[in-house]
CSV table of C-alpha atoms and ligand atoms in Angstrom, one decimal:
chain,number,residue,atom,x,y,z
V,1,UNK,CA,15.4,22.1,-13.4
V,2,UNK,CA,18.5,23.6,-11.3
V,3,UNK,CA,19.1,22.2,-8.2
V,4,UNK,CA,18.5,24.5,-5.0
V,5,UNK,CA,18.6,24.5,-1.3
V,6,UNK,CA,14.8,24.3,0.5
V,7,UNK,CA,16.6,24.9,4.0
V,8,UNK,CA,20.1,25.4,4.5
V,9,UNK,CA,22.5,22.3,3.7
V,10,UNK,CA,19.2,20.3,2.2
V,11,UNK,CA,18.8,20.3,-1.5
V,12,UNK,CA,16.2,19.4,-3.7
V,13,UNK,CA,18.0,17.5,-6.4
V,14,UNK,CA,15.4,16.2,-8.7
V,15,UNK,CA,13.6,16.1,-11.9
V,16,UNK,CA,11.1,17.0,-13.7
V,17,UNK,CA,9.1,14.7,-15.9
V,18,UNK,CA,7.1,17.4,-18.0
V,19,UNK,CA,6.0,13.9,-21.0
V,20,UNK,CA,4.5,11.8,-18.2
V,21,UNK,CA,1.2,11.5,-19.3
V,22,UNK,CA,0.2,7.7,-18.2
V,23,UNK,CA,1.3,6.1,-15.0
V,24,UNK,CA,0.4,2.4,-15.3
V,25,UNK,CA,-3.2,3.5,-16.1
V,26,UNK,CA,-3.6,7.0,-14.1
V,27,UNK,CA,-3.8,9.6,-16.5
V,28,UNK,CA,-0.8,12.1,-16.0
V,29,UNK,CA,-2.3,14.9,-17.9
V,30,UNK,CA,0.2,17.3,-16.9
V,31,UNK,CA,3.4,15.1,-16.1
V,32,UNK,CA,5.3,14.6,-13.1
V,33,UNK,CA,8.5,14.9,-10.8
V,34,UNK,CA,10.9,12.6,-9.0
V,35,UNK,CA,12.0,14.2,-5.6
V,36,UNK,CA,15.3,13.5,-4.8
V,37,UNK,CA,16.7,15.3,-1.8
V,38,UNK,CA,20.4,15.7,-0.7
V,39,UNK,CA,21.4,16.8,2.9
V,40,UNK,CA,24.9,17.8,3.3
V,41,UNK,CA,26.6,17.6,6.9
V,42,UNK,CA,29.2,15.5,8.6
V,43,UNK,CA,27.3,12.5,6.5
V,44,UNK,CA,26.5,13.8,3.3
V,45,UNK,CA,23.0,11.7,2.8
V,46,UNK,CA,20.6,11.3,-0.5
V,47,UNK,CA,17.1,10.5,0.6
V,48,UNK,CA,15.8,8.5,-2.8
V,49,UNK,CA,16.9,8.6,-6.4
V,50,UNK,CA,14.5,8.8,-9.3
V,51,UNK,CA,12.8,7.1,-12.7
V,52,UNK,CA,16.0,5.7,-14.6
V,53,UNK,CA,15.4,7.9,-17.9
V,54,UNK,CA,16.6,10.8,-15.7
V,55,UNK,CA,19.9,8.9,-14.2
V,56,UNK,CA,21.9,11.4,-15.8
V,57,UNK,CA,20.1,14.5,-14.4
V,58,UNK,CA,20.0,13.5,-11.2
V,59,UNK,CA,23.9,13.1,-11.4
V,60,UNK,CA,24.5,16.2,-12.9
V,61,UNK,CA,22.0,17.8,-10.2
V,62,UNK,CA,24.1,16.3,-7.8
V,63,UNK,CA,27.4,17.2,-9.2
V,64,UNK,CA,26.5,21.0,-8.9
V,65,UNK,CA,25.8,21.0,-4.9
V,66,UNK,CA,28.9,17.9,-4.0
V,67,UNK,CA,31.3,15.2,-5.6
V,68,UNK,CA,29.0,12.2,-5.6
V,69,UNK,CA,32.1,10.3,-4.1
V,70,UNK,CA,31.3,12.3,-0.7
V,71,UNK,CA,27.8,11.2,-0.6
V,72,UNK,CA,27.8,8.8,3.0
V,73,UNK,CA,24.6,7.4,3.0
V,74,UNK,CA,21.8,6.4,0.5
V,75,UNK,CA,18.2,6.8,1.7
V,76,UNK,CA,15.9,4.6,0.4
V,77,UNK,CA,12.2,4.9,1.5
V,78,UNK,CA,10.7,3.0,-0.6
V,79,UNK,CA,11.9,0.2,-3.6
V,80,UNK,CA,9.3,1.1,-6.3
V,81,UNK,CA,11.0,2.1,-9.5
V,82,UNK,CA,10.2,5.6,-9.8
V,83,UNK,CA,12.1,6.5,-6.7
V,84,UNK,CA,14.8,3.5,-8.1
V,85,UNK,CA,15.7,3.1,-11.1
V,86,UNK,CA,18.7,5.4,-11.0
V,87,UNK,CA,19.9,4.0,-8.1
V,88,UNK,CA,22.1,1.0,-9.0
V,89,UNK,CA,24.0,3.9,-11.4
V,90,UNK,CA,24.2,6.1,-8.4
V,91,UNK,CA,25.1,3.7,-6.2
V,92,UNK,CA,28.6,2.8,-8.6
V,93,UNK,CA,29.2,6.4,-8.7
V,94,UNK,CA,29.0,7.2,-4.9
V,95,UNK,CA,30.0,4.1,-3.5
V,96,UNK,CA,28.0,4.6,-0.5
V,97,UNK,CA,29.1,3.2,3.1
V,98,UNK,CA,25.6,2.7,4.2
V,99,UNK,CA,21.8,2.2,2.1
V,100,UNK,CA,19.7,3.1,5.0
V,101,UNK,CA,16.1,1.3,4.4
V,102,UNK,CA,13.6,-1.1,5.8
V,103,UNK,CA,14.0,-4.5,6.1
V,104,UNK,CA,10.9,-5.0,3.5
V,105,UNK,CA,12.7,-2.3,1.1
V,106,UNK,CA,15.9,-4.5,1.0
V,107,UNK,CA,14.2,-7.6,0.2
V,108,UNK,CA,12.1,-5.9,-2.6
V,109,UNK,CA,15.5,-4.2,-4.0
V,110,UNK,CA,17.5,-7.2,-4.0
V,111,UNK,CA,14.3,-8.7,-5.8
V,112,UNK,CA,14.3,-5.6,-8.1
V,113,UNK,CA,18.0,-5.0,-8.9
V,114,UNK,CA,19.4,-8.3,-7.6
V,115,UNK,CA,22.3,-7.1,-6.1
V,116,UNK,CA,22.3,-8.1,-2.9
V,117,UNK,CA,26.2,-7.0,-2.3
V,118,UNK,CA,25.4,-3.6,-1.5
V,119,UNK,CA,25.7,-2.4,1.7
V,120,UNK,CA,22.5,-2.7,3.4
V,121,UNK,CA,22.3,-0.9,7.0
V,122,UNK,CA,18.1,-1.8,7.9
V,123,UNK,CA,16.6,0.6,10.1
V,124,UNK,CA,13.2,0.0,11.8
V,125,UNK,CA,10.4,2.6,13.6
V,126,UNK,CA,12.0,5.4,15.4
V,127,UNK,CA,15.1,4.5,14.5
V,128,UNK,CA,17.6,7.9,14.0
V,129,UNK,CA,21.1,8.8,12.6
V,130,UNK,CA,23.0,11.8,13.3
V,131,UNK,CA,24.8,14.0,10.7
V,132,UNK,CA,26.5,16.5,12.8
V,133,UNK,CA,24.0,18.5,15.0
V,134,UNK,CA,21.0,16.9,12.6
V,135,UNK,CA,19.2,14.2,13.5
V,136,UNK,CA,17.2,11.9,10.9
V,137,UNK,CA,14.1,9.7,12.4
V,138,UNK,CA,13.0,7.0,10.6
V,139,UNK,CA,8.9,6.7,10.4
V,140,UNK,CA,7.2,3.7,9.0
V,141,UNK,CA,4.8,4.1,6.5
V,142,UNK,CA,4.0,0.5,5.2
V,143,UNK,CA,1.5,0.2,2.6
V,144,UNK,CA,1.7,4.2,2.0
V,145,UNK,CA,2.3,2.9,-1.3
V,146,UNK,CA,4.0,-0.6,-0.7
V,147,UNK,CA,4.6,-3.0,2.1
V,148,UNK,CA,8.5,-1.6,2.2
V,149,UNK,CA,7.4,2.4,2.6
V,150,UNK,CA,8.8,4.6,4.7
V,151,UNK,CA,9.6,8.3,5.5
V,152,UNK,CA,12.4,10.3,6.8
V,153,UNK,CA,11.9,13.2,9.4
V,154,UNK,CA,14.0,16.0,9.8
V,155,UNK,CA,14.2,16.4,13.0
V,156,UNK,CA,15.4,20.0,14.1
V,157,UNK,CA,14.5,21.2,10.2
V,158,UNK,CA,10.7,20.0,11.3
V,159,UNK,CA,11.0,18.7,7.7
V,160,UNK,CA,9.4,15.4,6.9
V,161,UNK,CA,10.6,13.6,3.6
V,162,UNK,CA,7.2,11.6,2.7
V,163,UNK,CA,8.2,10.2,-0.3
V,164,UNK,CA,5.1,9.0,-1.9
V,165,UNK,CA,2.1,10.3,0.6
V,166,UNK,CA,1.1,14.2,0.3
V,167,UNK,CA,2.8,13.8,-3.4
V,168,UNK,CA,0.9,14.9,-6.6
V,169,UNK,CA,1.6,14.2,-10.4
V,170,UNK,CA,1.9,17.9,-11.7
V,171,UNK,CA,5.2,18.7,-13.0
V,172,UNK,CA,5.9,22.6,-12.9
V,173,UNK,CA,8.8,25.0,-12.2
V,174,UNK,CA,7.7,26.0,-9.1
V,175,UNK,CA,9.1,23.9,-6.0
V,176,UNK,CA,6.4,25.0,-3.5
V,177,UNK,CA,3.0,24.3,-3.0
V,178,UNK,CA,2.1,28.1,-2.4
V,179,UNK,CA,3.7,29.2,-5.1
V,180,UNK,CA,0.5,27.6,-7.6
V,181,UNK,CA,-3.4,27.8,-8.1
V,182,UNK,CA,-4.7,26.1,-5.1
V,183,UNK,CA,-7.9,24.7,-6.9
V,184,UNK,CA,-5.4,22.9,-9.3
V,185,UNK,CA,-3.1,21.5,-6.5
V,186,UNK,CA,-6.1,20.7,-4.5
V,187,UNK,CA,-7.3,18.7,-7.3
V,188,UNK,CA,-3.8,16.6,-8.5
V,189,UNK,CA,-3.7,16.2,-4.6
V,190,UNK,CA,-7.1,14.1,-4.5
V,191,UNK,CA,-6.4,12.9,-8.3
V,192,UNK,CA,-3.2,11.1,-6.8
V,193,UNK,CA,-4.6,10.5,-3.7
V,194,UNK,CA,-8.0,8.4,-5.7
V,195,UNK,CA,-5.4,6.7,-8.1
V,196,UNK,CA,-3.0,5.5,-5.8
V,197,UNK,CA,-4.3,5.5,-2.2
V,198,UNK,CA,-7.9,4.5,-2.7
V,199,UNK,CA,-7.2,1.2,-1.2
V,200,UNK,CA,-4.6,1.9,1.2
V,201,UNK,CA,-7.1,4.3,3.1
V,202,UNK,CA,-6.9,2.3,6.2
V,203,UNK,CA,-2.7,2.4,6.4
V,204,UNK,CA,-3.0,6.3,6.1
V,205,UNK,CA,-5.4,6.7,8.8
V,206,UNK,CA,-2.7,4.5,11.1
V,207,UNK,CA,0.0,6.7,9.6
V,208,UNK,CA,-2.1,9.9,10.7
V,209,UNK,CA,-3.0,8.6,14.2
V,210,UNK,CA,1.3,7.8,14.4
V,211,UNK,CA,2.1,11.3,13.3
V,212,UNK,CA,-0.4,13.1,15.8
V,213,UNK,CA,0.9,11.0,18.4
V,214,UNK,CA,4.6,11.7,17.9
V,215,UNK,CA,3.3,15.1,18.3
V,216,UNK,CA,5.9,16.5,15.4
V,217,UNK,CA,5.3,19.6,14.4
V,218,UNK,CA,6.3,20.5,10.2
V,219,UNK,CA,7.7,22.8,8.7
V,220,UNK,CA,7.4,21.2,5.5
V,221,UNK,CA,6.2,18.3,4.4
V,222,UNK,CA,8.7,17.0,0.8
V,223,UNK,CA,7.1,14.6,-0.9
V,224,UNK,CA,8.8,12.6,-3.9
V,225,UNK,CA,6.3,13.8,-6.7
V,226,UNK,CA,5.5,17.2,-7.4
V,227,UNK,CA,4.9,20.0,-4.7
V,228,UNK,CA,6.6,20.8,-1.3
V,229,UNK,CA,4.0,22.0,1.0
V,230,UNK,CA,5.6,24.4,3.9
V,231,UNK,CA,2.5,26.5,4.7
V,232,UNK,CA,-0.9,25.6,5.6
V,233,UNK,CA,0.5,22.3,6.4
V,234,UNK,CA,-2.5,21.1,9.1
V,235,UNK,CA,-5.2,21.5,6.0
V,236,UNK,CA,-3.4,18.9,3.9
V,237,UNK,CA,-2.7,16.9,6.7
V,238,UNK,CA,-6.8,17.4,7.6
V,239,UNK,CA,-7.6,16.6,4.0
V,240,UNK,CA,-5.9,13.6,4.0
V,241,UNK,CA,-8.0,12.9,7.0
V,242,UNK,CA,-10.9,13.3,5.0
V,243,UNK,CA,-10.0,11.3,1.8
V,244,UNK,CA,-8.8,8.6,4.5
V,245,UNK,CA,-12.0,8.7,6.7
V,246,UNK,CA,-14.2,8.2,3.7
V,247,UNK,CA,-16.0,11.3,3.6
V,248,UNK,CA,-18.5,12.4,1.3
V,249,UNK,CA,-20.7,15.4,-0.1
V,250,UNK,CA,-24.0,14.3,-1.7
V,251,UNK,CA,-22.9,14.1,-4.3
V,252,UNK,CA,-23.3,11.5,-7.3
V,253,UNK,CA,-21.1,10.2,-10.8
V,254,UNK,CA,-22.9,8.1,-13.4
V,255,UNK,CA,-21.0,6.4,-15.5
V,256,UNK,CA,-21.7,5.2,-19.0
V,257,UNK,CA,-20.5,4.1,-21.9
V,258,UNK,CA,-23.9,3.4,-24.6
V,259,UNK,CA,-24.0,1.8,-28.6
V,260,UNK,CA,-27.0,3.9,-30.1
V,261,UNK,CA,-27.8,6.5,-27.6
V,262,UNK,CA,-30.7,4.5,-25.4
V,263,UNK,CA,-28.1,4.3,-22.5
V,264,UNK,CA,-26.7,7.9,-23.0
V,265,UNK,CA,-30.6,8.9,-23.3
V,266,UNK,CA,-31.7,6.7,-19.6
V,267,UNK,CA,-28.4,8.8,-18.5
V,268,UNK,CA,-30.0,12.3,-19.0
V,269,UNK,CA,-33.3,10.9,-17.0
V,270,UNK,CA,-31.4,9.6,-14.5
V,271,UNK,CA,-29.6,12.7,-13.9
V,272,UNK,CA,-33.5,14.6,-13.9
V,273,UNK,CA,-34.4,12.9,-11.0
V,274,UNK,CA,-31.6,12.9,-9.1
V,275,UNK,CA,-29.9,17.0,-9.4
V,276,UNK,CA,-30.9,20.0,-7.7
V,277,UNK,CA,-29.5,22.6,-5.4
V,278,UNK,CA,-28.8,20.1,-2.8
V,279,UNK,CA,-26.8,17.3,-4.6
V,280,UNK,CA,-24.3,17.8,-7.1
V,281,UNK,CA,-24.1,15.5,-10.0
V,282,UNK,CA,-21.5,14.9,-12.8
V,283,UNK,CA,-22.0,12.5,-15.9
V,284,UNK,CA,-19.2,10.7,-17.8
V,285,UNK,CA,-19.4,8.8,-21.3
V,286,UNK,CA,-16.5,6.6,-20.8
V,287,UNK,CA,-15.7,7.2,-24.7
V,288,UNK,CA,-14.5,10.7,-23.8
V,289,UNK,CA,-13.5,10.8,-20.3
V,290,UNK,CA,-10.5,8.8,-18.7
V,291,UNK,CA,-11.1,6.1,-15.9
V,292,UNK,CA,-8.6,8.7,-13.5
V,293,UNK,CA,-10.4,11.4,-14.5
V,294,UNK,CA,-13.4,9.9,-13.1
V,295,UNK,CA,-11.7,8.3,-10.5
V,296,UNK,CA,-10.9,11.2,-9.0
V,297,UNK,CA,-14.9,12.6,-9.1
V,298,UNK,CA,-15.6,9.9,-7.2
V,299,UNK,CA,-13.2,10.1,-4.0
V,300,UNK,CA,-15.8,12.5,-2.1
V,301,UNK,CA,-18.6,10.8,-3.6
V,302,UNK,CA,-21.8,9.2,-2.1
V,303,UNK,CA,-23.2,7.4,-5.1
V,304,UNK,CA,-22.0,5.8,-8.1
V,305,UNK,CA,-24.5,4.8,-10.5
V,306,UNK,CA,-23.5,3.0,-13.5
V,307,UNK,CA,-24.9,2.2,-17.7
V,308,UNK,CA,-24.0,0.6,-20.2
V,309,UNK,CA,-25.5,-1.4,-23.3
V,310,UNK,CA,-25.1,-5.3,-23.5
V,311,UNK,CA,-22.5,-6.5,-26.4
V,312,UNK,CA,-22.2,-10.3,-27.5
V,313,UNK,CA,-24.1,-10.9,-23.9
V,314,UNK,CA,-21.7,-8.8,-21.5
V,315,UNK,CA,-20.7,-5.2,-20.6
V,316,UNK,CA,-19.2,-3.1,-23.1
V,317,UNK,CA,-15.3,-3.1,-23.2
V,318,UNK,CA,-14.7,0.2,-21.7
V,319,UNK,CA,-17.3,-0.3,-18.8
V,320,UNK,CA,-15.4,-3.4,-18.2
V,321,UNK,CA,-12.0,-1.3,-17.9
V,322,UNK,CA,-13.4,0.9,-15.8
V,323,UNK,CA,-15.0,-1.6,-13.0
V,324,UNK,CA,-12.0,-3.5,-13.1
V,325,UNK,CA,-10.0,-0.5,-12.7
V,326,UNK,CA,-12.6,0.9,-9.8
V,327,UNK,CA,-12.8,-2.5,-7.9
V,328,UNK,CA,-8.9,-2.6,-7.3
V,329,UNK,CA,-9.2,0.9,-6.1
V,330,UNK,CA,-11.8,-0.7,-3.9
V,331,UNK,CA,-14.0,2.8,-3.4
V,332,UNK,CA,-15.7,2.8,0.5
V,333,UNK,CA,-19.5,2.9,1.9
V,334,UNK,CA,-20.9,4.5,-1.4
V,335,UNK,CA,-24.3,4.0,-2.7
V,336,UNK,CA,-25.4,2.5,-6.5
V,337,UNK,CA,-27.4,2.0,-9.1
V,338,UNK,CA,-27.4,0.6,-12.6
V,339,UNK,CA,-29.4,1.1,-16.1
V,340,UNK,CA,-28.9,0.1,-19.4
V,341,UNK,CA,-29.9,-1.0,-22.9
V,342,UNK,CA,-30.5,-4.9,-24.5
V,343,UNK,CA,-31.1,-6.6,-27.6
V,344,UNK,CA,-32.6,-9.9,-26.9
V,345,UNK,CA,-30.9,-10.8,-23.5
V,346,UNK,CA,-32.4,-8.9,-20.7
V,347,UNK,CA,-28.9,-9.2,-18.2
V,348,UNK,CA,-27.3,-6.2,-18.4
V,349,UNK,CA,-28.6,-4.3,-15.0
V,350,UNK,CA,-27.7,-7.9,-13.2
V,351,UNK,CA,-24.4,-7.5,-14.5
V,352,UNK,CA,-23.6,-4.5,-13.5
V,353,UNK,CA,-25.3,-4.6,-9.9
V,354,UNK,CA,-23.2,-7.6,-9.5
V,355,UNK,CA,-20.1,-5.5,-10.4
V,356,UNK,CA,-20.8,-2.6,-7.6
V,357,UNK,CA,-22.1,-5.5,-5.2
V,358,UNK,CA,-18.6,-7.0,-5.6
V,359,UNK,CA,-17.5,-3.9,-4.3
V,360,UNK,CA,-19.4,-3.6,-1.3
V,361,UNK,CA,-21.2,-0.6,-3.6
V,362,UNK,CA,-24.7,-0.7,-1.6
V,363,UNK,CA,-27.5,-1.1,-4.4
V,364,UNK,CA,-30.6,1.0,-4.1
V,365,UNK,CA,-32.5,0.4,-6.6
V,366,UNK,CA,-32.7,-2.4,-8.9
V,367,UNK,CA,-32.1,-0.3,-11.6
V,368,UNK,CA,-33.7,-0.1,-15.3
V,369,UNK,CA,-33.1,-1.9,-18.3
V,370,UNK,CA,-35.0,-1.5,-21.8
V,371,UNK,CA,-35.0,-3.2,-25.1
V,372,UNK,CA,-33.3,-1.5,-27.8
V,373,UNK,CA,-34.6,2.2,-27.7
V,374,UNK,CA,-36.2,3.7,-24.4
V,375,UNK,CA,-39.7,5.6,-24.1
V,376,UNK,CA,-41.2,8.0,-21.6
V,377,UNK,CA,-42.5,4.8,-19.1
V,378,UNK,CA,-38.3,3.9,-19.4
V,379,UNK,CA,-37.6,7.6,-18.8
V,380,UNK,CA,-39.8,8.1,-16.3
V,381,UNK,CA,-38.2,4.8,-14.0
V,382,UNK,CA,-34.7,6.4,-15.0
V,383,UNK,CA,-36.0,9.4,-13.4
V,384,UNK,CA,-37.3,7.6,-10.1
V,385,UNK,CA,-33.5,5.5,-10.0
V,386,UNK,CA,-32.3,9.1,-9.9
V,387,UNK,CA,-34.5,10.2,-7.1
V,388,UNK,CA,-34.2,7.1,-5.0
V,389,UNK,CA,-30.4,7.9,-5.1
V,390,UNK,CA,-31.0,11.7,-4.3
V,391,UNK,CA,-33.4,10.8,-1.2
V,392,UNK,CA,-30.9,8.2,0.0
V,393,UNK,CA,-27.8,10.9,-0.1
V,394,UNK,CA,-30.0,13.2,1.7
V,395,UNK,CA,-31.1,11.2,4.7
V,396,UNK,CA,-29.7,11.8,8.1
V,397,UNK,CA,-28.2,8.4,8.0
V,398,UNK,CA,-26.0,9.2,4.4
B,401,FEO,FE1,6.1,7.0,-6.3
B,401,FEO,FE2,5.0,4.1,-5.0
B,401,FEO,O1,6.2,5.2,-6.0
């Protein structure tokens, strides 16, 4: 993708990743971009750099808007690779006079690139530079996605550079977030939002109190992975509010993964007892659906109700993968349940409540188990599981 200007003297300089399909363990179904943005003035200043497979692209990007050499200052707003890797090669090329970044983004770029020779200028909250008549504000975002985050704002552009918050994993050719289908973007929005910012829900409610206090208005809102929102901007922000808060619909995902059929089978009971008009259900065998996937059904969830059959006396494998993967997401205030199938050991529903119990999932019922192959008493329990959960995500107090 060419280079262009998203508001005069700033330039969108980076790439798109149209391969990316796995992001440590969050499926990327339909790839992704690296924002880079370049601001030309009386400092000529690059606001992040991006994955190091796409050094050369991001050089060339640059070449067609300025010499490198002119480039003043290096923005870095946060160290994580994606937004890094090219920037030891850029930083040789350009020769910056300043890398503008926080104090915690030093220290974790000296950690990852080990050159602590480069010339470091720290800024902290509120702190600005001036190009010309333009004025940059620095804005803290720690933990919105590491300790060392932060995000540039544009001051008289009303343009805030977010890095990785209001981001999505979708690489297209358009630049602009109205210029797509707003069920898709809505949906890589919460996808990226239930992969990566799950457990940092409490630092983006700080970061939304911040902005609304600073009363700054936006024209845009650039994040560093896919889409650049510039209309509409209070319903992302409002979203975010949402995902952040913890709110739910009723709304339920079972989860399974089964080794004959009796905990697919408990599954379609469960799911008898608990849909209707009112709450909204949606089943996943984890043998065809991806953890991320599943992940993301689960953001505006109330309930989580899980199955699986007992192998060589524990959970099967790919139930494993998924609660490990779901407890470091660390999913808030939802309901559960559990069922499942056993041999000769009858320990599989204590497993598993103990899994959601670890994650503060609050168990209803205490769940179903059967001996090899289910009958109608078993289905009929699965079906009361399932109700118990629907009355629960129905009451006032859900
Ligand atoms: Fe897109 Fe936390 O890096």
């Amino acid at each position: 993708m060419k280079p262009f200007e998203i508001k005069k003297d700033l330039y969108w300089v980076g790439v798109v990743d149209w391969n990316l399909r796995d992001f440590h363990g969050y499926s990327t179904e339909k790839g992704s971009t690296y924002n880079a943005y370049l601001l030309l003035g009386e400092k000529n200043i690059l606001f992040d750099t991006v994955k190091v497979e796409f050094t050369k692209t991001l050089i060339d990007n640059i070449k067609a808007i300025i010499d490198p050499a002119k480039i003043d200052y290096i923005v870095v707003n946060h160290a994580e690779m994606d937004h890094t890797g090219a920037l030891p090669a850029i930083i040789d090329l350009v020769k910056p006079e300043k890398i503008l970044c926080t104090k915690a983004c030093q220290d974790a770029l000296i950690a990852h690139h080990h050159r602590s020779d480069w010339p470091f200028a720290i800024v902290k909250e509120g702190d600005t530079i001036q190009s010309g008549n333009r004025t940059v504000q620095f804005i803290g975002s720690a933990m919105i996605h590491w300790p060392d985050s932060m995000t540039s704002y544009l001051k008289e552009d009303k343009i805030l550079i977010s890095n990785d918050i209001f981001g999505q994993h979708w690489a297209t050719s358009e630049r602009y977030a109205d210029q797509v289908e707003p069920g898709e973007l809505l949906h890589q929005a919460a996808k990226y939002y239930a992969n990566i910012f799950y457990p940092m829900s409490a630092a983006i409610r700080k970061f939304l109190e911040k902005l609304a206090k600073l009363n700054l208005e936006f024209d845009m809102l650039a994040p560093d992975h896919g889409l650049i929102w510039r209309k509409d901007i209070p319903a992302i922000i409002k979203q975010y509010g949402a995902w952040a808060g913890g709110e739910k619909k009723p709304k339920a995902v079972i989860v399974y993964d089964t080794m004959w059929g009796s905990t697919a089978a408990m599954a379609e009971h469960v799911v008898k007892g608990l849909a209707g008009d009112d709450v909204s259900v949606s089943v996943y065998d984890l043998r065809f659906s991806h953890r991320s996937d599943i992940m993301t059904d689960i953001l505006d969830a109330g309930a989580i109700i899980i199955g699986s059959s007992l192998l060589n006396g524990g959970i099967l494998p790919k139930m494993e993968d998924f609660l490990s993967y779901m407890a470091g997401l660390r999913p808030a205030s939802k309901i559960g349940a559990a069922f499942g199938s056993f041999g000769w050991s009858d320990v599989i529903v204590k497993q598993l409540n103990e899994k959601l119990e670890a994650m503060k999932v609050k168990v209803v019922n205490p769940g179903v188990s059967v001996q090899y192959v289910p009958n109608n008493d078993i289905f009929a329990r699965c079906e009361e599981l399932g109700a118990v959960i629907r009355r629960e995500l129905l009451s006032p107090s859900a």
